[in-house]
Coordinates of C-alpha atoms in Angstrom, one line a residue:
Chain A
M1 CA -111.5 94.9 17.4
D2 CA -109.6 91.7 17.2
C3 CA -106.0 92.6 17.6
E4 CA -104.9 89.0 17.1
L5 CA -105.5 89.5 13.4
F6 CA -102.7 92.1 13.4
R7 CA -100.0 90.3 15.4
D8 CA -98.2 89.0 12.3
D9 CA -98.3 92.4 10.7
M10 CA -97.0 94.0 13.9
M11 CA -94.0 91.6 13.8
D12 CA -93.4 92.3 10.1
V13 CA -93.5 96.1 10.6
L14 CA -91.3 95.9 13.8
Y15 CA -88.6 94.1 11.9
G16 CA -88.9 95.7 8.6
E17 CA -90.2 92.7 6.7
E18 CA -93.6 94.1 5.9
T19 CA -95.2 94.2 2.5
P20 CA -96.8 97.5 1.5
V21 CA -100.2 95.9 2.1
A22 CA -99.3 94.6 5.5
A23 CA -97.8 98.0 6.4
H24 CA -100.9 99.9 5.4
R25 CA -103.1 97.4 7.3
F26 CA -101.2 97.6 10.5
R27 CA -100.8 101.4 10.4
A28 CA -104.6 101.7 10.0
H29 CA -105.2 99.4 13.0
E30 CA -102.5 101.1 15.0
A31 CA -104.2 104.5 14.4
E32 CA -107.4 103.2 16.0
C33 CA -106.1 100.9 18.7
A34 CA -104.3 102.5 21.6
G35 CA -103.3 99.1 23.1
C36 CA -101.5 98.0 19.9
R37 CA -100.0 101.4 19.4
E38 CA -98.6 101.4 22.9
E39 CA -97.4 97.8 22.6
A40 CA -95.6 98.3 19.3
A41 CA -93.8 101.4 20.8
A42 CA -92.8 99.4 23.9
F43 CA -91.4 96.6 21.7
R44 CA -89.4 99.1 19.6
A45 CA -87.9 100.7 22.7
M46 CA -87.2 97.3 24.3
R47 CA -85.2 96.1 21.2
R48 CA -82.5 98.7 22.0
E49 CA -82.3 97.3 25.5
L50 CA -81.8 93.8 24.2
Q51 CA -78.7 94.8 22.3
V52 CA -76.7 95.5 25.4
W53 CA -76.4 91.7 25.8
D54 CA -73.1 90.9 24.0
A55 CA -71.7 87.5 23.4
P56 CA -68.1 87.0 24.2
A57 CA -65.7 86.3 21.3
P58 CA -65.0 82.7 20.7
P59 CA -61.5 81.3 21.2
R60 CA -59.2 81.3 18.3
V61 CA -60.5 79.0 15.6
L62 CA -58.6 75.7 15.2
A63 CA -60.5 74.5 12.2
R64 CA -58.2 71.7 11.2
P65 CA -60.7 68.9 10.5
P66 CA -60.3 65.6 12.2
A67 CA -57.9 63.4 10.3
R68 CA -59.5 60.8 8.1
R69 CA -59.1 57.3 9.2
R70 CA -56.3 55.4 7.6
F71 CA -55.3 51.8 7.9
A72 CA -51.9 51.7 9.6
V73 CA -49.4 49.0 10.1
P74 CA -49.5 48.2 13.9
L75 CA -45.7 48.5 14.2
A76 CA -45.6 51.9 12.5
A77 CA -48.5 53.1 14.6
A78 CA -46.7 52.0 17.8
A79 CA -43.5 53.9 16.7
A80 CA -45.6 57.0 15.9
L81 CA -47.2 56.7 19.3
L82 CA -43.9 56.5 21.0
V83 CA -42.5 59.5 19.1
G84 CA -45.6 61.4 19.9
L85 CA -45.5 60.6 23.6
L86 CA -41.9 61.7 23.8
G87 CA -42.6 64.9 22.0
A88 CA -45.6 65.6 24.2
L89 CA -43.5 65.0 27.3
A90 CA -40.8 67.4 26.0
A91 CA -43.4 70.0 25.0
G92 CA -44.9 69.7 28.5
G93 CA -41.6 70.7 30.1
S94 CA -40.6 67.2 31.0
D95 CA -37.1 65.8 30.7
V96 CA -36.0 62.4 29.3
T97 CA -32.4 61.7 30.0
F98 CA -30.1 58.7 29.6
A99 CA -27.3 58.4 32.1
G100 CA -25.5 55.5 33.6
G101 CA -27.1 53.1 31.3
R102 CA -30.6 54.0 32.4
F103 CA -33.4 56.2 31.2
S104 CA -34.8 58.7 33.7
L105 CA -37.9 60.8 33.3
R106 CA -38.8 64.0 35.0
L107 CA -42.4 65.2 34.5
G108 CA -43.4 68.8 34.9
R109 CA -45.1 71.8 33.3
D110 CA -43.4 74.3 35.6
A111 CA -42.1 76.5 32.8
E112 CA -45.4 76.7 31.0
L113 CA -47.3 77.4 34.2
R114 CA -44.8 80.1 35.1
M115 CA -45.2 81.7 31.7
L116 CA -49.0 81.7 31.9
L117 CA -48.9 83.2 35.4
A118 CA -46.5 85.8 34.3
E119 CA -48.7 86.8 31.4
Q120 CA -51.7 87.0 33.7
E121 CA -49.8 89.1 36.1
M122 CA -48.8 91.5 33.3
R123 CA -52.4 91.7 32.2
H124 CA -53.6 92.5 35.7
R125 CA -50.9 95.1 36.2
R126 CA -52.0 96.8 32.9
E127 CA -55.7 96.7 34.0
V128 CA -54.9 98.2 37.4
A129 CA -52.7 100.9 35.9
A130 CA -55.5 101.8 33.5
L131 CA -58.0 102.0 36.3
R132 CA -55.6 104.1 38.4
A133 CA -55.1 106.5 35.5
D134 CA -58.8 106.8 35.1
L135 CA -59.3 107.5 38.8
A136 CA -56.5 110.1 38.8
R137 CA -58.2 111.9 36.0
T138 CA -61.4 112.2 37.9
R139 CA -60.1 112.6 41.5
L140 CA -61.8 115.3 43.5
P141 CA -60.0 117.8 45.7
A142 CA -60.1 116.8 49.4
A143 CA -61.6 120.1 50.6
T144 CA -64.9 120.0 49.0
V145 CA -67.1 117.6 47.1
A146 CA -68.9 120.0 44.9
G147 CA -67.4 123.4 46.0
P148 CA -65.9 126.0 43.8
A149 CA -62.7 124.0 43.3
A150 CA -64.6 121.3 41.4
T151 CA -63.9 121.3 37.7
V152 CA -66.6 121.1 35.1
D153 CA -65.6 117.4 34.5
E154 CA -65.9 116.6 38.2
T155 CA -69.2 118.3 38.5
A156 CA -70.5 116.4 35.5
L157 CA -69.2 113.1 37.0
L158 CA -71.0 113.9 40.3
A159 CA -74.2 114.6 38.4
T160 CA -73.7 111.3 36.5
V161 CA -73.1 109.3 39.7
R162 CA -76.2 110.9 41.4
A163 CA -78.3 110.1 38.3
L164 CA -77.1 106.5 38.4
I165 CA -77.9 106.3 42.1
R166 CA -81.4 107.8 41.5
E167 CA -82.0 105.4 38.6
S168 CA -80.9 102.4 40.7
E169 CA -83.2 103.5 43.6
R170 CA -86.1 103.9 41.2
R171 CA -85.5 100.4 39.8
Q172 CA -85.3 99.0 43.3
S173 CA -88.5 100.9 44.3
V174 CA -90.4 99.5 41.3
A175 CA -89.2 96.0 41.9
L176 CA -90.1 96.3 45.6
G177 CA -93.5 97.7 44.8
A178 CA -94.2 94.9 42.4
S179 CA -93.2 92.3 45.0
L180 CA -95.3 94.0 47.7
R181 CA -98.3 94.1 45.4
D182 CA -97.8 90.5 44.6
L183 CA -97.6 89.6 48.3
E184 CA -100.7 91.6 49.0
D185 CA -102.6 89.9 46.2
R186 CA -101.5 86.5 47.5
S187 CA -102.4 87.3 51.1
E188 CA -105.8 88.6 50.1
A189 CA -106.5 85.5 48.0
R190 CA -105.4 83.3 50.9
R191 CA -107.6 85.3 53.3
Q192 CA -110.6 85.0 51.0
Y193 CA -110.0 81.3 50.7
D194 CA -109.7 80.8 54.4
L195 CA -112.9 82.9 55.0
A196 CA -114.7 80.8 52.4
R197 CA -113.6 77.6 54.1
V198 CA -114.7 78.8 57.5
S199 CA -118.0 80.0 56.1
A200 CA -118.5 76.6 54.5
G201 CA -117.7 74.9 57.7
L202 CA -120.1 77.0 59.7
S203 CA -122.8 76.4 57.1
Y204 CA -122.2 72.8 57.5
L205 CA -122.4 72.9 61.2
D206 CA -125.5 75.2 61.0
G207 CA -127.0 72.7 58.7
K208 CA -126.1 69.8 60.8
A209 CA -127.3 71.5 63.9
G210 CA -130.5 72.5 62.1
L211 CA -131.1 68.9 61.0
E212 CA -130.5 67.6 64.5
A213 CA -132.8 70.3 66.0
A214 CA -135.4 69.3 63.4
R215 CA -134.9 65.6 64.2
T216 CA -135.1 66.3 68.0
S217 CA -138.3 68.4 67.4
E218 CA -139.8 65.6 65.4
L219 CA -139.0 63.0 68.1
M220 CA -140.4 65.2 70.8
G221 CA -143.5 65.7 68.7
Q222 CA -143.9 61.9 68.4
V223 CA -143.3 61.5 72.1
L224 CA -145.9 64.1 73.0
R225 CA -148.4 62.6 70.6
A226 CA -147.8 59.2 72.0
S227 CA -148.2 60.5 75.6
Q228 CA -151.4 62.3 74.7
Q229 CA -152.8 59.2 73.2
K230 CA -152.3 57.2 76.4
Chain B
M1 CA -64.9 85.2 -1.9
R2 CA -66.5 81.9 -2.4
S3 CA -70.1 81.4 -1.2
D4 CA -71.1 78.8 1.4
E5 CA -72.6 76.6 -1.3
E6 CA -69.4 76.8 -3.4
L7 CA -67.3 75.8 -0.3
V8 CA -69.7 72.9 0.4
E9 CA -69.3 71.7 -3.1
A10 CA -65.5 72.0 -2.9
F11 CA -65.5 70.1 0.4
Q12 CA -67.7 67.3 -1.2
S13 CA -65.2 67.2 -4.0
G14 CA -62.4 66.5 -1.6
D15 CA -61.1 69.9 -0.6
E16 CA -60.9 69.8 3.1
S17 CA -59.6 73.3 3.5
A18 CA -63.0 74.4 2.3
F19 CA -64.4 73.3 5.7
E20 CA -61.8 75.3 7.5
T21 CA -63.0 78.4 5.6
L22 CA -66.6 77.6 6.6
V23 CA -65.6 77.3 10.2
R24 CA -63.8 80.6 10.3
R25 CA -66.7 82.3 8.6
W26 CA -69.4 80.9 10.9
D27 CA -67.5 80.4 14.2
R28 CA -68.4 83.7 15.8
K29 CA -72.1 83.5 14.8
I30 CA -72.5 80.0 16.0
H31 CA -70.7 80.7 19.2
G32 CA -73.0 83.7 19.7
V33 CA -76.2 81.8 19.3
V34 CA -75.1 78.9 21.4
Y35 CA -73.9 81.2 24.2
R36 CA -77.2 83.0 24.3
V37 CA -79.2 79.8 24.3
V38 CA -77.3 78.0 27.0
G39 CA -76.1 81.0 28.9
S40 CA -72.5 80.0 29.5
D41 CA -69.4 80.9 27.6
E42 CA -67.6 77.8 28.8
E43 CA -70.4 75.5 27.5
A44 CA -70.7 77.6 24.4
R45 CA -67.1 76.8 23.5
D46 CA -67.7 73.0 24.0
L47 CA -71.0 73.0 22.2
S48 CA -69.8 75.1 19.3
Q49 CA -67.0 72.6 18.7
E50 CA -69.5 69.8 18.9
A51 CA -71.8 71.5 16.4
F52 CA -68.9 72.0 13.9
F53 CA -67.8 68.4 14.5
K54 CA -71.3 67.2 13.6
A55 CA -71.4 69.5 10.6
Y56 CA -68.1 68.1 9.4
R57 CA -69.3 64.5 9.7
G58 CA -72.6 65.3 7.9
L59 CA -71.3 67.7 5.3
A60 CA -70.4 65.0 2.8
G61 CA -74.1 64.0 2.7
F62 CA -75.5 67.5 2.8
K63 CA -78.1 67.7 0.0
K64 CA -78.4 71.5 -0.4
E65 CA -82.2 71.4 -0.1
A66 CA -81.8 74.1 2.5
R67 CA -79.3 76.9 2.9
F68 CA -76.0 75.8 4.5
S69 CA -76.4 78.5 7.2
S70 CA -79.9 77.2 8.1
W71 CA -78.5 73.6 8.3
L72 CA -75.6 74.8 10.5
Y73 CA -78.0 76.7 12.8
Q74 CA -80.2 73.6 13.1
I75 CA -77.3 71.5 14.2
A76 CA -76.2 74.2 16.7
L77 CA -79.7 74.5 18.2
N78 CA -80.1 70.7 18.4
V79 CA -76.8 70.5 20.3
C80 CA -78.0 73.2 22.7
R81 CA -81.4 71.5 23.2
D82 CA -79.7 68.2 24.0
R83 CA -77.4 69.8 26.5
L84 CA -80.2 71.8 28.2
R85 CA -82.3 68.6 28.5
R86 CA -79.4 66.9 30.2
L87 CA -78.9 69.9 32.5
R88 CA -82.6 70.3 33.1
H89 CA -82.4 73.9 31.9
R90 CA -80.3 76.5 33.5
S91 CA -82.5 79.3 34.7
H92 CA -80.1 82.1 34.8
V93 CA -76.7 83.4 33.9
S94 CA -74.6 84.0 37.0
L95 CA -72.5 87.1 37.4
D96 CA -69.4 84.9 37.5
E97 CA -70.2 83.8 33.9
M98 CA -70.2 87.4 32.8
D99 CA -66.7 88.0 34.1
D100 CA -65.3 91.1 32.6
S101 CA -61.8 90.9 33.9
A102 CA -60.5 90.3 30.4
D103 CA -62.7 92.9 28.8
P104 CA -60.3 94.9 26.6
R105 CA -62.7 97.8 26.7
L106 CA -61.8 98.4 30.4
Q107 CA -58.2 99.0 29.3
T108 CA -58.9 101.5 26.6
R109 CA -60.2 105.0 26.4
G110 CA -63.9 105.5 25.4
P111 CA -66.8 104.8 27.7
T112 CA -66.0 105.3 31.3
A113 CA -65.7 102.5 33.8
L114 CA -69.0 103.6 35.2
D115 CA -70.7 103.3 31.8
L116 CA -69.3 99.8 31.4
V117 CA -70.5 98.7 34.8
E118 CA -73.9 100.1 34.2
N119 CA -74.1 98.3 30.8
R120 CA -72.9 95.0 32.4
E121 CA -75.8 95.2 34.9
R122 CA -78.3 95.9 32.2
A123 CA -76.9 92.9 30.1
R124 CA -77.2 90.7 33.2
V125 CA -80.9 91.7 33.6
V126 CA -81.5 91.0 29.9
A127 CA -79.7 87.6 30.0
A128 CA -81.7 86.6 33.1
A129 CA -85.0 87.6 31.5
M130 CA -84.1 85.7 28.3
A131 CA -83.2 82.6 30.3
E132 CA -86.7 82.5 31.8
L133 CA -88.4 82.3 28.4
P134 CA -89.7 79.0 27.0
P135 CA -87.0 77.5 24.8
E136 CA -88.9 77.9 21.6
Q137 CA -89.5 81.6 22.2
R138 CA -85.9 82.2 23.3
E139 CA -84.5 80.6 20.2
V140 CA -86.7 82.7 17.9
I141 CA -85.8 85.9 19.6
I142 CA -82.1 85.1 19.6
L143 CA -82.1 84.2 15.9
K144 CA -84.0 87.4 15.0
E145 CA -82.4 90.0 17.4
Y146 CA -78.8 88.7 17.5
Q147 CA -78.3 86.7 14.4
G148 CA -80.4 88.9 12.1
L149 CA -82.2 86.1 10.4
T150 CA -85.5 86.8 8.5
F151 CA -88.7 85.2 9.5
P152 CA -88.6 82.7 6.6
E153 CA -85.0 81.8 7.5
I154 CA -86.0 81.2 11.1
A155 CA -88.8 79.1 9.9
E156 CA -86.3 77.0 7.9
V157 CA -84.0 76.7 10.8
T158 CA -86.6 75.7 13.4
G159 CA -88.8 73.7 11.0
V160 CA -92.1 75.4 11.9
P161 CA -94.4 77.6 9.7
I162 CA -93.6 81.3 9.4
S163 CA -96.8 82.2 11.3
T164 CA -95.7 80.1 14.2
V165 CA -92.4 81.9 14.2
K166 CA -94.1 85.2 14.4
T167 CA -96.5 84.0 17.2
R168 CA -93.5 82.8 19.2
M169 CA -91.7 86.1 18.6
Y170 CA -94.7 88.1 19.7
R171 CA -95.3 86.1 22.9
G172 CA -91.6 86.1 23.7
L173 CA -91.3 89.8 23.3
G174 CA -94.4 90.2 25.5
Q175 CA -92.9 88.0 28.2
L176 CA -89.5 89.8 28.0
R177 CA -91.2 93.2 28.3
L178 CA -93.1 92.1 31.5
R179 CA -89.9 90.7 33.0
L180 CA -87.8 93.7 32.2
E181 CA -90.4 96.2 33.4
R182 CA -90.6 94.2 36.7
Q183 CA -86.9 94.8 37.1
G184 CA -87.5 98.5 36.4
V185 CA -85.9 98.4 33.0
R186 CA -87.8 100.4 30.4
G187 CA -86.3 100.8 26.9
N188 CA -85.2 104.3 25.9
A189 CA -88.1 105.2 23.6
A190 CA -86.2 108.2 22.3
A191 CA -83.5 106.0 21.0
A192 CA -85.7 103.1 20.0
V193 CA -84.6 100.9 17.1
P194 CA -86.6 102.2 14.2
A195 CA -88.0 99.7 11.7
P196 CA -85.7 99.6 8.7

C-alpha cells in the first residue's frame, strides 16, 4: 500500500479543498490504512493547537505614501528646512527665545517623556487593580484550603489548578522520558562503536601476532632444515 | 467597497489615496505573516513597512498577471527571507518577545488569568516548533493556517507547483507534530478542527 499516493488527497481533505473524487479516494484508503487514519486524525487535532499562536496587532497605520519628488528652488527648500527644524524643536519641547539681541535655544523632551511615563503608570495601575480584583474574587479563607468553608467557585479553582499542575508534570515527564531515551540510544550507539573499534584493533593485533608467529615458525623451520643439512 | 484590482487601477491613474486604502486593508494580514515568519513583533513592524514601501514603489508597474494579494504576499515573504538570511535565521521566539503586559485581555473579564497564562505557554511552544521548521515549510503552513490561502493561491505566492506546496505542507505538519509531541503537547482530538 503506497501511502505516498494519497498525501495530496489527505491535504485536500484536511483543508476542505478536495474534489468529490479525491474525497472518495482518500476515504477508501483511510478505511484500510491505520497509519494514514491515525496521521490524519493527529493533524486535525494539531490544527486546533496551532491556532493558539496569535499575532500581535500592528501599530496604527500611517499609510500616507512617500511624497513624490519635486524639483525645488534651493532657497525655498532651505527656508522650508529652517521652518521645519524650528517646528520640530518646538514640538519636541524645546524653546527658542530671543532676548538681549541674541537667540537662545533650550533643547528638551521633558514634557513628552513625562506624559508617556504618566500614561504608562496609569496603565500599570489599571492592570494591577484588575489583577487584585481578580484575586479578591478567588481568595480562599485562611482556615482551610479545601474545607467546608470553601465555596463552589473556590473548589473548582483548586481543581483547575491541580489539573494544570498534573498536566504540566505530565508534559515534563514526557519530555524527560524522550530526552532519556535519546541519551540512552546515543550512549548505546557510542558503546557499540567503541566495542567495534576495540574488536577491530584486537583483530588487527591478533592478525599481526599471527603473521609474526607464522613468520617466526617459518624462519625456525628454515634454520632447523639448514642445521640438519649440515 | 472597491476591490483590490479597482484600487490598483485607481492608483495607477493617479489616485494616491487608493494606496492608503490598500495599506489599511492589508496591514494586519501582512504584519501577521511577517511576524510569524521572522518571530519578532519589533522586526515585523519594520519589515511590514518595508514591504509596503516596496509595494508602493512597484505598484505603478504592476501588470495584474497575478492577484494583488499574491503579489503583496510575495513581496512580504521576500523581505522576510532577506532579513533572515542577514540574521542567519533566528531559531526561536523568546518569552520577552511575547510580552503580554499590554494585553488588553488581562484587563477585562472573560478567560481567567490562569487560562491566559496557560495559552501563552502553549503559544510559545507552537512558535518555537514553527521556528525550527525549514523556511519553505514554515511559509506554507503560515499562509495556509493563519492567512487562510488556498493551495493554488499559495502556489502563486511561492512560485512553486501546487503538488510541491502540498508536499511541503505534509512534511511541515509531520515535523510540527513530532516537535509538539516531544514537548508533551497533543491536540485536543475532541475539539479538532473539522474539515469544512
